[in-house]
Structures are given as structure tokens and as C-alpha cells.
mmCIF file of the C-alpha atoms, coordinates in Angstrom:
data_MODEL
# 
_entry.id   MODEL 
# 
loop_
_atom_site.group_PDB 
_atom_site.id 
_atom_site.type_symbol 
_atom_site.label_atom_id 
_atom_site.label_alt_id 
_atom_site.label_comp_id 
_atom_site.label_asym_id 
_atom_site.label_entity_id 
_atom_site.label_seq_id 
_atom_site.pdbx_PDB_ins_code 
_atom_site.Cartn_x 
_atom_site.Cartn_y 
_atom_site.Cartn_z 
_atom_site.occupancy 
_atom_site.B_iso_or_equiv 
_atom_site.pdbx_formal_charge 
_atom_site.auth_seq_id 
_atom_site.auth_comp_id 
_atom_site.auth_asym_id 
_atom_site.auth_atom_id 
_atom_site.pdbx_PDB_model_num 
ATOM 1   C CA . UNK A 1 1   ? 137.129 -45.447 -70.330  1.00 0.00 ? 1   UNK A CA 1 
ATOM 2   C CA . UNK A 1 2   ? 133.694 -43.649 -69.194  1.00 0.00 ? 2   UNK A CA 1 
ATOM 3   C CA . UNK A 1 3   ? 135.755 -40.698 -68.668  1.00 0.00 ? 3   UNK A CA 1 
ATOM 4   C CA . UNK A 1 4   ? 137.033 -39.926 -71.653  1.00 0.00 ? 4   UNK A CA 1 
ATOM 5   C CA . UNK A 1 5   ? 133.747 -40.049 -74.034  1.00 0.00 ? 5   UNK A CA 1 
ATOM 6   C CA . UNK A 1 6   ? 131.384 -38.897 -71.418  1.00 0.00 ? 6   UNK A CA 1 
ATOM 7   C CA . UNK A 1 7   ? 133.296 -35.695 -69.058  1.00 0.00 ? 7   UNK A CA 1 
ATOM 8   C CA . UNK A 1 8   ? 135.015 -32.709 -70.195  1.00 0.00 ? 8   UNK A CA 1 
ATOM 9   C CA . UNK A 1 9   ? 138.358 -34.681 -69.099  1.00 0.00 ? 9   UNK A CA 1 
ATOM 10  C CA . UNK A 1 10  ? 137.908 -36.281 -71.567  1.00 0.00 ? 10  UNK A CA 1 
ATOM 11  C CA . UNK A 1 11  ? 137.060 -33.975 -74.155  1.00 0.00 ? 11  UNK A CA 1 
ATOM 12  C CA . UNK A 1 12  ? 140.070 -31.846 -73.175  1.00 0.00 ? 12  UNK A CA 1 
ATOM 13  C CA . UNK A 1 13  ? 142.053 -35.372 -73.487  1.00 0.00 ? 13  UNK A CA 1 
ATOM 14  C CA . UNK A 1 14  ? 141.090 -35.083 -76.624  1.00 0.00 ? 14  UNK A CA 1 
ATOM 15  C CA . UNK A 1 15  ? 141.545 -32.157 -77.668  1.00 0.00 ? 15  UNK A CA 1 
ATOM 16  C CA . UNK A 1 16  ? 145.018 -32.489 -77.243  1.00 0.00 ? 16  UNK A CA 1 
ATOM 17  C CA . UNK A 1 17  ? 145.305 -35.851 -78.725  1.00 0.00 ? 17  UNK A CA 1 
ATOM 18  C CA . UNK A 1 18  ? 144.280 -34.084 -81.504  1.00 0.00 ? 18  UNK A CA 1 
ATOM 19  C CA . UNK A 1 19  ? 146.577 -31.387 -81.964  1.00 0.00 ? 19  UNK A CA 1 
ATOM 20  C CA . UNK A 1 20  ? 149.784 -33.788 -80.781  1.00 0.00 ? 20  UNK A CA 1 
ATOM 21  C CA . UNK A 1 21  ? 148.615 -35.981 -83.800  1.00 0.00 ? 21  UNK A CA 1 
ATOM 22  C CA . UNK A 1 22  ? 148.522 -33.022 -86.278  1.00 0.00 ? 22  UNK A CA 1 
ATOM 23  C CA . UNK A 1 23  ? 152.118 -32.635 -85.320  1.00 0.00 ? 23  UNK A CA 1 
ATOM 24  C CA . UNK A 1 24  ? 153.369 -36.042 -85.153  1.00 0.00 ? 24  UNK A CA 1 
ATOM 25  C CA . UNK A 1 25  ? 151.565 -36.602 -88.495  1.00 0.00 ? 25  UNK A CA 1 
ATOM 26  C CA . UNK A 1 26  ? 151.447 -33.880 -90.666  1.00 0.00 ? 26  UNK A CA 1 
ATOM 27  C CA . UNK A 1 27  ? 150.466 -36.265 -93.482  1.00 0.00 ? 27  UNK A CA 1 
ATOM 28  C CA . UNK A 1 28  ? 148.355 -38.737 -91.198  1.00 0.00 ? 28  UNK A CA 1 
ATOM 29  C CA . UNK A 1 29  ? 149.489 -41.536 -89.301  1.00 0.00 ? 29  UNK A CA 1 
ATOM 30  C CA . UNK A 1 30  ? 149.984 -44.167 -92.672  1.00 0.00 ? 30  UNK A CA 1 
ATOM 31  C CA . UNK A 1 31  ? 149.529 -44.252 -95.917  1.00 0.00 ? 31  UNK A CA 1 
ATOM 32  C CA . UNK A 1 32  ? 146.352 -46.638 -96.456  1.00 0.00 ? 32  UNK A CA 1 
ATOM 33  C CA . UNK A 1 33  ? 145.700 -47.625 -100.148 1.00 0.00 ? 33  UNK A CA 1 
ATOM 34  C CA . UNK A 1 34  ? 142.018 -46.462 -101.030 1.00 0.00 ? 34  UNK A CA 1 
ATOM 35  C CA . UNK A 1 35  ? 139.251 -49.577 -102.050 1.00 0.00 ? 35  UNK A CA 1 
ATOM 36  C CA . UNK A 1 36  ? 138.104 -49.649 -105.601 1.00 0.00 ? 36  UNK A CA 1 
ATOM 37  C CA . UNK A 1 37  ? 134.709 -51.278 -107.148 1.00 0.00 ? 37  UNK A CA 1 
ATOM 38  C CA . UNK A 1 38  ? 132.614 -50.210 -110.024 1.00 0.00 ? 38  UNK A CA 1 
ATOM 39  C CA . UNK A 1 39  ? 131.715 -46.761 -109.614 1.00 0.00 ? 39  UNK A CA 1 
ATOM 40  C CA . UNK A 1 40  ? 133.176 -46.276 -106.537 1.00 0.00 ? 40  UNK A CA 1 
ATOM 41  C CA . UNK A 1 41  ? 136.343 -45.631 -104.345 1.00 0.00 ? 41  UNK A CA 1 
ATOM 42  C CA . UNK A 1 42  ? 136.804 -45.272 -100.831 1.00 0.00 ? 42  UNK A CA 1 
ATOM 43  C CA . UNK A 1 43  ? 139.621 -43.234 -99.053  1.00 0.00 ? 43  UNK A CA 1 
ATOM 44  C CA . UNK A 1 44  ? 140.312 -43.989 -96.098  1.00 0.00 ? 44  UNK A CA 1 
ATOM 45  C CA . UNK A 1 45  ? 141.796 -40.919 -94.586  1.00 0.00 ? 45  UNK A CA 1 
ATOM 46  C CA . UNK A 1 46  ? 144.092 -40.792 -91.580  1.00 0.00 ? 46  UNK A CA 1 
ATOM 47  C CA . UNK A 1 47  ? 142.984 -39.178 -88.194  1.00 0.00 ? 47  UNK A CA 1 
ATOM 48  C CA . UNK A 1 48  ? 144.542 -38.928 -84.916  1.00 0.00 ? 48  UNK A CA 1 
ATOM 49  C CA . UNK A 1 49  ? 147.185 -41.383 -84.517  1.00 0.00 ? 49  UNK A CA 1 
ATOM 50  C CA . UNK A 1 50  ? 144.730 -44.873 -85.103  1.00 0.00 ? 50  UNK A CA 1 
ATOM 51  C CA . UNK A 1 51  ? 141.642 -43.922 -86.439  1.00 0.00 ? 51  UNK A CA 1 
ATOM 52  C CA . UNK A 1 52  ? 140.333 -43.340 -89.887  1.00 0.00 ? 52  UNK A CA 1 
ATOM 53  C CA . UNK A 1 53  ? 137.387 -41.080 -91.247  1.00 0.00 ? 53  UNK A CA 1 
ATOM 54  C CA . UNK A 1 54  ? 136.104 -42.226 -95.369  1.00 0.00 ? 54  UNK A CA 1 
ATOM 55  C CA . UNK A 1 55  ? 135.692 -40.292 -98.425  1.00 0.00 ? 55  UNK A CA 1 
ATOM 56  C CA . UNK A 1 56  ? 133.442 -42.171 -100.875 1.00 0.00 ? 56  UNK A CA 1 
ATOM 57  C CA . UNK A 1 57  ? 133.703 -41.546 -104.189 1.00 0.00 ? 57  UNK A CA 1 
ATOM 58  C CA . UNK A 1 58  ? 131.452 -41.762 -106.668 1.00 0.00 ? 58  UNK A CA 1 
ATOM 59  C CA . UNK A 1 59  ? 133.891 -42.061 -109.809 1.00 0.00 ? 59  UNK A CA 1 
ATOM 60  C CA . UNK A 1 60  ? 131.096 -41.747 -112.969 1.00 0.00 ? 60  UNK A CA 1 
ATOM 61  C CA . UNK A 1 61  ? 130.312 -38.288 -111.290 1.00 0.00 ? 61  UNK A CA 1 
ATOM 62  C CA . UNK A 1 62  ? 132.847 -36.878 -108.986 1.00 0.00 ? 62  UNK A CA 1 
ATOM 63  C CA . UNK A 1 63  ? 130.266 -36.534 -106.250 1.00 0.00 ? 63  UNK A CA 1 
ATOM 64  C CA . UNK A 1 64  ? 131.245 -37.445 -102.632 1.00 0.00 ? 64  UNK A CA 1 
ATOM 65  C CA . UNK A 1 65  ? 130.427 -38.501 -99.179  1.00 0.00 ? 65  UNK A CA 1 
ATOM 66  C CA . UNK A 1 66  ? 132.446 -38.904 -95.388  1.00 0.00 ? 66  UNK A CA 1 
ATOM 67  C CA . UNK A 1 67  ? 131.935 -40.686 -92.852  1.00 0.00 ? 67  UNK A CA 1 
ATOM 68  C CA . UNK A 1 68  ? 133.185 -39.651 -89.656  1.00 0.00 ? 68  UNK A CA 1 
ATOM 69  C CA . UNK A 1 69  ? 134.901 -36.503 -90.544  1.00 0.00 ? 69  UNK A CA 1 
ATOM 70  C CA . UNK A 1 70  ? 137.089 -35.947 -87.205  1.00 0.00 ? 70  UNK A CA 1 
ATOM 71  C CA . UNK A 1 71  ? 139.248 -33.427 -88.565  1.00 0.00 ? 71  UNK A CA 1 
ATOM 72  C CA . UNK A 1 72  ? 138.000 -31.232 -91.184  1.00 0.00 ? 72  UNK A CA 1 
ATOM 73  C CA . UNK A 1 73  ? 141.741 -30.247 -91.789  1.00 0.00 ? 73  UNK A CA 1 
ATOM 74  C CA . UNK A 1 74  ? 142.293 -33.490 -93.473  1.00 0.00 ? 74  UNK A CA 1 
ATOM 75  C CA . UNK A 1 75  ? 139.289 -34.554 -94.954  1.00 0.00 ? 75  UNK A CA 1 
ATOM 76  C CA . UNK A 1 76  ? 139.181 -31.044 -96.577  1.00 0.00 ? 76  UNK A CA 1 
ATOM 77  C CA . UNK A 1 77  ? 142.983 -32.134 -98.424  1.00 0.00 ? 77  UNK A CA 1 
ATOM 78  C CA . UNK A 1 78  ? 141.351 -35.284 -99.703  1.00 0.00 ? 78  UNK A CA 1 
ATOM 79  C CA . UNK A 1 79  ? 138.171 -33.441 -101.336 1.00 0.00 ? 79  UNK A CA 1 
ATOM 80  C CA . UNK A 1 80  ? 140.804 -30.830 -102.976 1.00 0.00 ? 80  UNK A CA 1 
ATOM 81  C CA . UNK A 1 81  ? 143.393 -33.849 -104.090 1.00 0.00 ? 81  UNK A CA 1 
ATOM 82  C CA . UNK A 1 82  ? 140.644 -36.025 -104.993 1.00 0.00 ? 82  UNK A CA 1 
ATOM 83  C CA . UNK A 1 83  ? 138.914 -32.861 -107.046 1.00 0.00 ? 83  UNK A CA 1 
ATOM 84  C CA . UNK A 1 84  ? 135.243 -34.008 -105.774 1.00 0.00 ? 84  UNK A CA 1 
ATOM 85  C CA . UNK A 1 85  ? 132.260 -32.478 -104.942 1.00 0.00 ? 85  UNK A CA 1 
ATOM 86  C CA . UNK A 1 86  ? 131.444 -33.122 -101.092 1.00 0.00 ? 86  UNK A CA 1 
ATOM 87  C CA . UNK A 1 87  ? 127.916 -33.756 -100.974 1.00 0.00 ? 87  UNK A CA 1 
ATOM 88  C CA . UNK A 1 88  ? 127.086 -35.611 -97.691  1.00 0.00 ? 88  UNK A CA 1 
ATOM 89  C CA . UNK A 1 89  ? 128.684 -36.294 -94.313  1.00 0.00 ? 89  UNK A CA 1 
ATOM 90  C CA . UNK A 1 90  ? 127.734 -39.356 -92.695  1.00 0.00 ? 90  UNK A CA 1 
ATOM 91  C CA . UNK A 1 91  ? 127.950 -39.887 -88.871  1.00 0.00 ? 91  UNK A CA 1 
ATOM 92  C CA . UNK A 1 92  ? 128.047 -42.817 -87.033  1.00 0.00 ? 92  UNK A CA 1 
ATOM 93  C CA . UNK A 1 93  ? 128.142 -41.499 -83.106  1.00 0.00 ? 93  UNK A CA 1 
ATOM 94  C CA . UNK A 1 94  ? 129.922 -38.635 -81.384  1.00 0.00 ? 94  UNK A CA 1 
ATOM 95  C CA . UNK A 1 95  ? 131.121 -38.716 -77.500  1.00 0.00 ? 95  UNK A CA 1 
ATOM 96  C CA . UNK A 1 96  ? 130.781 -35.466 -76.151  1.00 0.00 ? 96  UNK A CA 1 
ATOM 97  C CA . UNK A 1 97  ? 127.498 -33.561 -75.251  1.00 0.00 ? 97  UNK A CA 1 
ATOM 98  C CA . UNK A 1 98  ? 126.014 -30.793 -76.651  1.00 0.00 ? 98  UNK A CA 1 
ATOM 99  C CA . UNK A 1 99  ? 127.589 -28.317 -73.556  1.00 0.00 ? 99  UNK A CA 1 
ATOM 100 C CA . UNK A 1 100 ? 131.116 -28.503 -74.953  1.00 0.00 ? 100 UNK A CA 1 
ATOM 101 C CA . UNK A 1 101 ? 131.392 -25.873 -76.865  1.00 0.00 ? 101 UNK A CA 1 
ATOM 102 C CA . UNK A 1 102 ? 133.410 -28.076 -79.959  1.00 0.00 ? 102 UNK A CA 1 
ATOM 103 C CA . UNK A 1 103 ? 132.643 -31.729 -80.353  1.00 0.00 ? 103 UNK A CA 1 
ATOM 104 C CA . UNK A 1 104 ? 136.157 -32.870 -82.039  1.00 0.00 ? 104 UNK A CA 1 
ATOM 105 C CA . UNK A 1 105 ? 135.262 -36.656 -81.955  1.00 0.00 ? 105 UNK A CA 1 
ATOM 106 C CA . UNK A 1 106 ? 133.419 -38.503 -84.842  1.00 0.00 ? 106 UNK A CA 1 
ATOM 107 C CA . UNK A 1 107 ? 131.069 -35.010 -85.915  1.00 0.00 ? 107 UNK A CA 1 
ATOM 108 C CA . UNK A 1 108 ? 134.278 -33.014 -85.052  1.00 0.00 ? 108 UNK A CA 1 
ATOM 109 C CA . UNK A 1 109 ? 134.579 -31.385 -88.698  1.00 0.00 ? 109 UNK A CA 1 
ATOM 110 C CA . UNK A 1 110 ? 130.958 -31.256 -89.306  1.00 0.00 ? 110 UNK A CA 1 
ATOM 111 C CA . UNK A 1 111 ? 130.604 -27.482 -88.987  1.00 0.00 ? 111 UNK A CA 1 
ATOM 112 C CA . UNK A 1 112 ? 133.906 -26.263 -90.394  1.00 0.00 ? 112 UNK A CA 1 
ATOM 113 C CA . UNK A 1 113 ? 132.819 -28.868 -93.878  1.00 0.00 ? 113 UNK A CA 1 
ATOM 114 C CA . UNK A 1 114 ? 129.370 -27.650 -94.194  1.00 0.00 ? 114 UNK A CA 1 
ATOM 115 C CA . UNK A 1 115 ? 130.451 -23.904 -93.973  1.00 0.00 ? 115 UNK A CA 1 
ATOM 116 C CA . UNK A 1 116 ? 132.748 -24.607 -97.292  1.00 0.00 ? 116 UNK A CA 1 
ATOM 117 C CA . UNK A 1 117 ? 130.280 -26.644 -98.797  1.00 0.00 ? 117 UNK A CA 1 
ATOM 118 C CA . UNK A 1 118 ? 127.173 -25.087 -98.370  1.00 0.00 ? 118 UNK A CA 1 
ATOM 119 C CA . UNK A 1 119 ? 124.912 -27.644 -99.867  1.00 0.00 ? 119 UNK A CA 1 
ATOM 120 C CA . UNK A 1 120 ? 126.278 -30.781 -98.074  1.00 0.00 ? 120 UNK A CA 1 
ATOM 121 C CA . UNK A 1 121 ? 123.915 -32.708 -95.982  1.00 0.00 ? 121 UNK A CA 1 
ATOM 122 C CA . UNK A 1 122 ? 124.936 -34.292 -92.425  1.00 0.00 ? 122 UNK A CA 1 
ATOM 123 C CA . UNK A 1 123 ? 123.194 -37.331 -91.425  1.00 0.00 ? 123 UNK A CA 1 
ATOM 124 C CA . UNK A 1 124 ? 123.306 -39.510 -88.270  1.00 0.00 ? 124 UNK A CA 1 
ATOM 125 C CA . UNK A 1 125 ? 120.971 -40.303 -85.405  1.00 0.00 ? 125 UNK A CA 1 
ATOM 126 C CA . UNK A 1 126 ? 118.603 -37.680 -83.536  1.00 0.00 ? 126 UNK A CA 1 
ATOM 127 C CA . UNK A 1 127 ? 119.531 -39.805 -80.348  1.00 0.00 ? 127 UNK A CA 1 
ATOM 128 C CA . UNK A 1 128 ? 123.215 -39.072 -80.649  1.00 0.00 ? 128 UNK A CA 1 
ATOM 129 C CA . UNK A 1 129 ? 122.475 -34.974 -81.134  1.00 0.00 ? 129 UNK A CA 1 
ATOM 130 C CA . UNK A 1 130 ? 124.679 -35.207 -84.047  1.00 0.00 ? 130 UNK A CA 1 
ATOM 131 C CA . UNK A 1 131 ? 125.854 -31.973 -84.952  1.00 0.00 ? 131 UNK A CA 1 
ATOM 132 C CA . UNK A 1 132 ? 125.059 -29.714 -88.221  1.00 0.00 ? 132 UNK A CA 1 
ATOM 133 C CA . UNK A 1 133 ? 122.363 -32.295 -89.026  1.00 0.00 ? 133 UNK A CA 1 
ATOM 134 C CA . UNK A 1 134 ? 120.113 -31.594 -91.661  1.00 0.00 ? 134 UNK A CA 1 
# 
């Protein structure tokens, strides 16, 4: 396992993993019902073949967060379906260093959703060199 979140084996590994998943799963890898309290809902939105990334909702405003936005592909089709205004991406860890030139893990659509929504904020740790943070 220390090769894949830590070399550029594994980063290509994943790369690919990536793309193969897009394929396999044009529409994600399941259909997971979204959580609902007052005020808020949570989407849980498909990535890869087992992993998830969330779009939090809050419903009295239409303002929104994500956490772990892997692929900006699909957490951009939430935002339009969901018709919300994305106004923070939360990150809990990435894998690859800063020398890659794209880090396509946990922070992997952190660029690509903060170029179409210019005033969303990224948080995560300084220690983790998250990118995009603001």
C-alpha cells in the first residue's frame, strides 16, 4: 500500500483507476439515497468505483459545501441537478505530493471547482499541502 499514495506508481495507478471508473460508471458506481435533517441534506456522490465525495446542502438557502471532491466531473452534475450555490470545498487529506503535476485523489477537483466558482473557499490542513487552499 505505501506505493500507491506516496510514488508516482501510484499516482499513475490512479490515474487510470480514474478514467476506467468514468467508463464503467458513467452515472457513478450506485445510486446512494442522500441524508436529510432540518436544514440540511447530504449527497453522497459516487467516485471511482468505492468511494464517495459529499455535497451538503443547506436547504433554507441553496448554499453548498463538498467534501472530498475527487472528480470535479461529478460533483460539478450534482451542484447543476441540485441547483446550489457551491460555496466551500472541504478536504480531509490528499496522497500525492506537490511534484505531480495533478493531484486526482481527495483535492483532485479542487482547481477545476474553484475556477467555475470563483468565490468558493477550500479548506483542509497546511500539513497535508492541500491544494487551491484559501
Amino acid at each position: 500500500y505505501s506505493l500507491y499514495p506516496h510514488t508516482r506508481l501510484g499516482y499513475l495507478f490512479y490515474q487510470r483507476q480514474v478514467k476506467k471508473a468514468r467508463e464503467r460508471y458513467p452515472h457513478g458506481h450506485s445510486a446512494p439515497q442522500p441524508c436529510r435533517f432540518p436544514g440540511v441534506k447530504i449527497l453522497p456522490i459516487p467516485v471511482l468505483s468505492n468511494n464517495y465525495s459529499y455535497l451538503v446542502i443547506d436547504t433554507g438557502s441553496g448554499r453548498a459545501a463538498v467534501v472530498d471532491p475527487s472528480d470535479p466531473l461529478a460533483v460539478q452534475a450534482a451542484v447543476e441537478e441540485e441547483r446550489v450555490m457551491l460555496e466551500a470545498i472541504f478536504c480531509t487529506h490528499k496522497h500525492w505530493g506537490a511534484d505531480l503535476p495533478v493531484r486526482r485523489d481527495h483535492s483532485g477537483g479542487n482547481a477545476a471547482l474553484r475556477q467555475q466558482h470563483s468565490s468558493c473557499k477550500v479548506y483542509g490542513s497546511t500539513l497535508d499541502a492541500i491544494p487551491e487552499l484559501t
